Amino acid sequence: LEVLGCGVIKPDILKNCGKTEHIGWAFGLGLERLAMVLFGVPDIRLFWTEDPRFHSQFSGCSADPSKRVTFASFSKYPPCSKDMAFWIP
């Protein structure tokens, strides 16, 4: 899991800024990645989902900081009330 990612800025971007003789570095802290480790979230894309099953798990975090929240997984497919399943022994 990469937390403090970095890399070199593409030369074309620096050329557009008039800095052809320079080398640029890009870096970021990645707070989402730290939250993944803290809460046990397996996929970073969940932080940008509109799924209430994800957001409801963290709604009370700020109210009681001593209460440790751990992510509870759920199906990536939305629930369907029209689905039927049968089990035949």
XYZ file of N, CA and C in Angstrom:
267
model
N 0.845 -1.177 0.000
C 0.000 0.000 0.000
C 0.883 1.230 0.000
N 0.762 2.018 -1.025
C 1.581 3.228 -1.140
C 0.892 4.374 -0.400
N 1.575 4.955 0.567
C 0.994 6.042 1.352
C 1.583 7.392 0.953
N 2.865 7.495 0.849
C 3.502 8.761 0.484
C 4.071 8.645 -0.923
N 3.193 8.620 -1.918
C 3.617 8.456 -3.305
C 4.297 9.695 -3.866
N 5.207 9.487 -4.800
C 5.868 10.605 -5.459
C 6.315 10.179 -6.849
N 6.711 11.139 -7.636
C 7.173 10.850 -8.985
C 7.703 12.106 -9.649
N 8.154 11.956 -10.879
C 8.713 13.072 -11.645
C 7.612 13.672 -12.513
N 7.554 14.991 -12.578
C 6.584 15.686 -13.426
C 6.994 15.525 -14.881
N 6.025 15.280 -15.747
C 6.310 15.099 -17.169
C 6.984 16.347 -17.744
N 8.015 16.176 -18.573
C 8.738 17.317 -19.144
C 7.847 18.255 -19.965
N 6.810 17.724 -20.606
C 5.901 18.577 -21.386
C 5.199 19.616 -20.519
N 4.856 19.241 -19.302
C 4.189 20.178 -18.388
C 5.143 21.297 -18.008
N 6.392 20.951 -17.702
C 7.377 21.977 -17.356
C 7.692 22.867 -18.564
N 7.712 22.266 -19.746
C 7.981 23.038 -20.967
C 6.879 24.076 -21.204
N 5.624 23.702 -20.936
C 4.504 24.639 -21.083
C 4.584 25.791 -20.082
N 5.281 25.579 -18.993
C 5.461 26.635 -17.984
C 6.727 27.451 -18.218
N 7.479 27.109 -19.253
C 8.715 27.827 -19.529
C 9.878 27.405 -18.656
N 9.807 26.221 -18.085
C 10.859 25.727 -17.183
C 11.542 24.508 -17.800
N 12.082 24.642 -18.980
C 12.675 23.505 -19.684
C 13.956 22.994 -19.028
N 14.643 23.818 -18.267
C 15.900 23.403 -17.658
C 15.715 22.834 -16.248
N 14.481 22.676 -15.810
C 14.207 22.187 -14.455
C 13.633 20.769 -14.485
N 13.763 20.084 -13.353
C 13.111 18.797 -13.122
C 12.132 19.008 -11.976
N 10.911 18.552 -12.159
C 9.892 18.739 -11.122
C 9.523 17.427 -10.449
N 9.222 17.519 -9.157
C 8.806 16.357 -8.390
C 7.379 16.561 -7.911
N 6.592 15.514 -7.979
C 5.214 15.545 -7.487
C 5.101 14.557 -6.326
N 4.394 14.959 -5.296
C 4.207 14.054 -4.163
C 2.889 14.374 -3.484
N 2.408 13.426 -2.740
C 1.155 13.613 -2.019
C 1.119 12.767 -0.764
N 0.324 13.206 0.186
C 0.241 12.516 1.469
C -0.645 11.278 1.379
N -1.747 11.346 0.661
C -2.635 10.195 0.533
C -3.415 9.903 1.800
N -4.207 10.863 2.276
C -4.982 10.668 3.501
C -5.979 9.521 3.375
N -6.486 9.302 2.149
C -7.401 8.181 1.950
C -6.698 6.868 2.246
N -5.436 6.776 1.871
C -4.684 5.541 2.100
C -4.423 5.315 3.588
N -4.204 6.381 4.320
C -4.050 6.246 5.767
C -5.369 5.802 6.400
N -6.486 6.335 5.895
C -7.798 5.925 6.397
C -8.078 4.466 6.054
N -7.574 3.997 4.902
C -7.739 2.592 4.542
C -7.085 1.692 5.588
N -5.907 2.060 6.020
C -5.195 1.274 7.020
C -5.903 1.377 8.380
N -6.304 2.582 8.751
C -6.927 2.813 10.056
C -8.251 2.081 10.201
N -9.098 2.112 9.147
C -10.436 1.534 9.236
C -10.561 0.175 8.557
N -9.515 -0.315 7.905
C -9.561 -1.616 7.254
C -10.362 -1.629 5.966
N -10.369 -0.513 5.236
C -11.103 -0.419 3.969
C -10.240 -1.044 2.869
N -10.750 -2.051 2.133
C -9.918 -2.757 1.164
C -9.757 -2.069 -0.191
N -10.630 -1.131 -0.530
C -10.613 -0.531 -1.867
C -10.761 0.984 -1.748
N -9.799 1.732 -2.275
C -9.805 3.196 -2.163
C -11.001 3.830 -2.870
N -11.551 3.139 -3.869
C -12.690 3.688 -4.607
C -13.945 3.819 -3.757
N -13.999 3.107 -2.645
C -15.165 3.204 -1.766
C -15.313 4.591 -1.150
N -14.229 5.339 -1.021
C -14.312 6.677 -0.441
C -15.081 7.657 -1.330
N -15.227 7.339 -2.606
C -15.943 8.218 -3.532
C -17.282 7.635 -3.966
N -17.734 6.590 -3.292
C -19.005 5.983 -3.638
C -20.161 6.771 -3.030
N -21.317 6.637 -3.609
C -22.535 7.247 -3.065
C -23.348 6.224 -2.277
N -22.782 5.055 -2.060
C -23.490 3.960 -1.401
C -23.660 4.258 0.086
N -24.896 4.340 0.568
C -25.117 4.636 1.990
C -24.622 3.526 2.909
N -24.455 2.303 2.382
C -23.931 1.209 3.214
C -22.498 1.488 3.640
N -21.770 2.248 2.841
C -20.404 2.620 3.209
C -20.411 3.814 4.163
N -21.121 4.882 3.791
C -21.108 6.111 4.577
C -21.725 5.941 5.958
N -22.737 5.091 6.079
C -23.395 4.920 7.377
C -22.467 4.278 8.412
N -21.467 3.557 7.977
C -20.544 2.914 8.914
C -19.665 3.920 9.646
N -19.469 5.099 9.056
C -18.551 6.081 9.635
C -19.264 7.352 10.098
N -20.582 7.320 10.174
C -21.329 8.524 10.518
C -21.131 8.965 11.961
N -20.813 8.054 12.881
C -20.656 8.428 14.281
C -19.221 8.501 14.756
N -18.267 8.541 13.851
C -16.846 8.538 14.242
C -16.459 9.750 15.067
N -16.914 10.920 14.678
C -16.483 12.138 15.373
C -17.185 12.312 16.715
N -18.331 11.674 16.916
C -19.062 11.827 18.171
C -18.334 11.162 19.334
N -17.740 10.019 19.102
C -17.029 9.293 20.152
C -15.698 8.783 19.615
N -14.620 9.578 19.741
C -13.327 9.182 19.178
C -12.718 7.938 19.829
N -13.168 7.577 21.017
C -12.616 6.386 21.670
C -13.185 5.103 21.075
N -14.293 5.203 20.355
C -14.923 4.031 19.736
C -14.235 3.730 18.409
N -13.630 2.565 18.304
C -12.887 2.172 17.109
C -13.856 1.630 16.058
N -13.819 2.186 14.855
C -14.679 1.756 13.761
C -13.855 0.907 12.802
N -14.385 -0.259 12.457
C -13.759 -1.128 11.475
C -14.754 -1.358 10.351
N -14.281 -1.262 9.136
C -15.130 -1.420 7.964
C -15.731 -2.824 7.904
N -17.036 -2.897 7.660
C -17.724 -4.173 7.463
C -18.045 -4.298 5.980
N -17.530 -5.332 5.342
C -17.700 -5.460 3.899
C -19.151 -5.741 3.527
N -19.490 -5.394 2.295
C -20.818 -5.632 1.742
C -20.647 -5.917 0.261
N -21.687 -6.419 -0.347
C -21.628 -6.757 -1.769
C -21.465 -5.501 -2.605
N -20.638 -5.589 -3.647
C -20.471 -4.426 -4.523
C -21.677 -4.215 -5.424
N -22.564 -5.207 -5.468
C -23.769 -5.086 -6.286
C -24.902 -4.533 -5.440
N -25.674 -3.609 -5.974
C -26.766 -3.028 -5.183
C -27.837 -4.070 -4.868
N -28.547 -3.910 -3.754
C -29.593 -4.863 -3.417
C -30.725 -4.816 -4.441
N -31.334 -5.944 -4.685
C -32.425 -6.039 -5.660
C -33.601 -6.734 -4.988
N -34.724 -6.063 -4.862
C -35.885 -6.659 -4.200
C -36.632 -7.626 -5.113
N -36.352 -7.618 -6.406
C -37.042 -8.492 -7.349
C -36.317 -9.825 -7.533
N -35.200 -10.011 -6.868
C -34.409 -11.228 -7.029
C -35.052 -12.386 -6.267
N -35.051 -13.563 -6.859
C -35.585 -14.747 -6.215
C -34.531 -15.843 -6.264
N -34.438 -16.598 -5.185
C -33.508 -17.717 -5.126
C -34.215 -18.920 -4.528
N -33.884 -20.089 -5.017
C -34.466 -21.322 -4.523
C -33.370 -22.272 -4.122
N -33.643 -23.033 -3.097
C -32.727 -24.074 -2.659
C -33.491 -25.384 -2.669
N -32.982 -26.340 -3.424
C -33.620 -27.642 -3.532
C -32.646 -28.664 -2.962
N -33.009 -29.303 -1.833
C -32.086 -30.280 -1.224
C -31.983 -31.565 -2.022
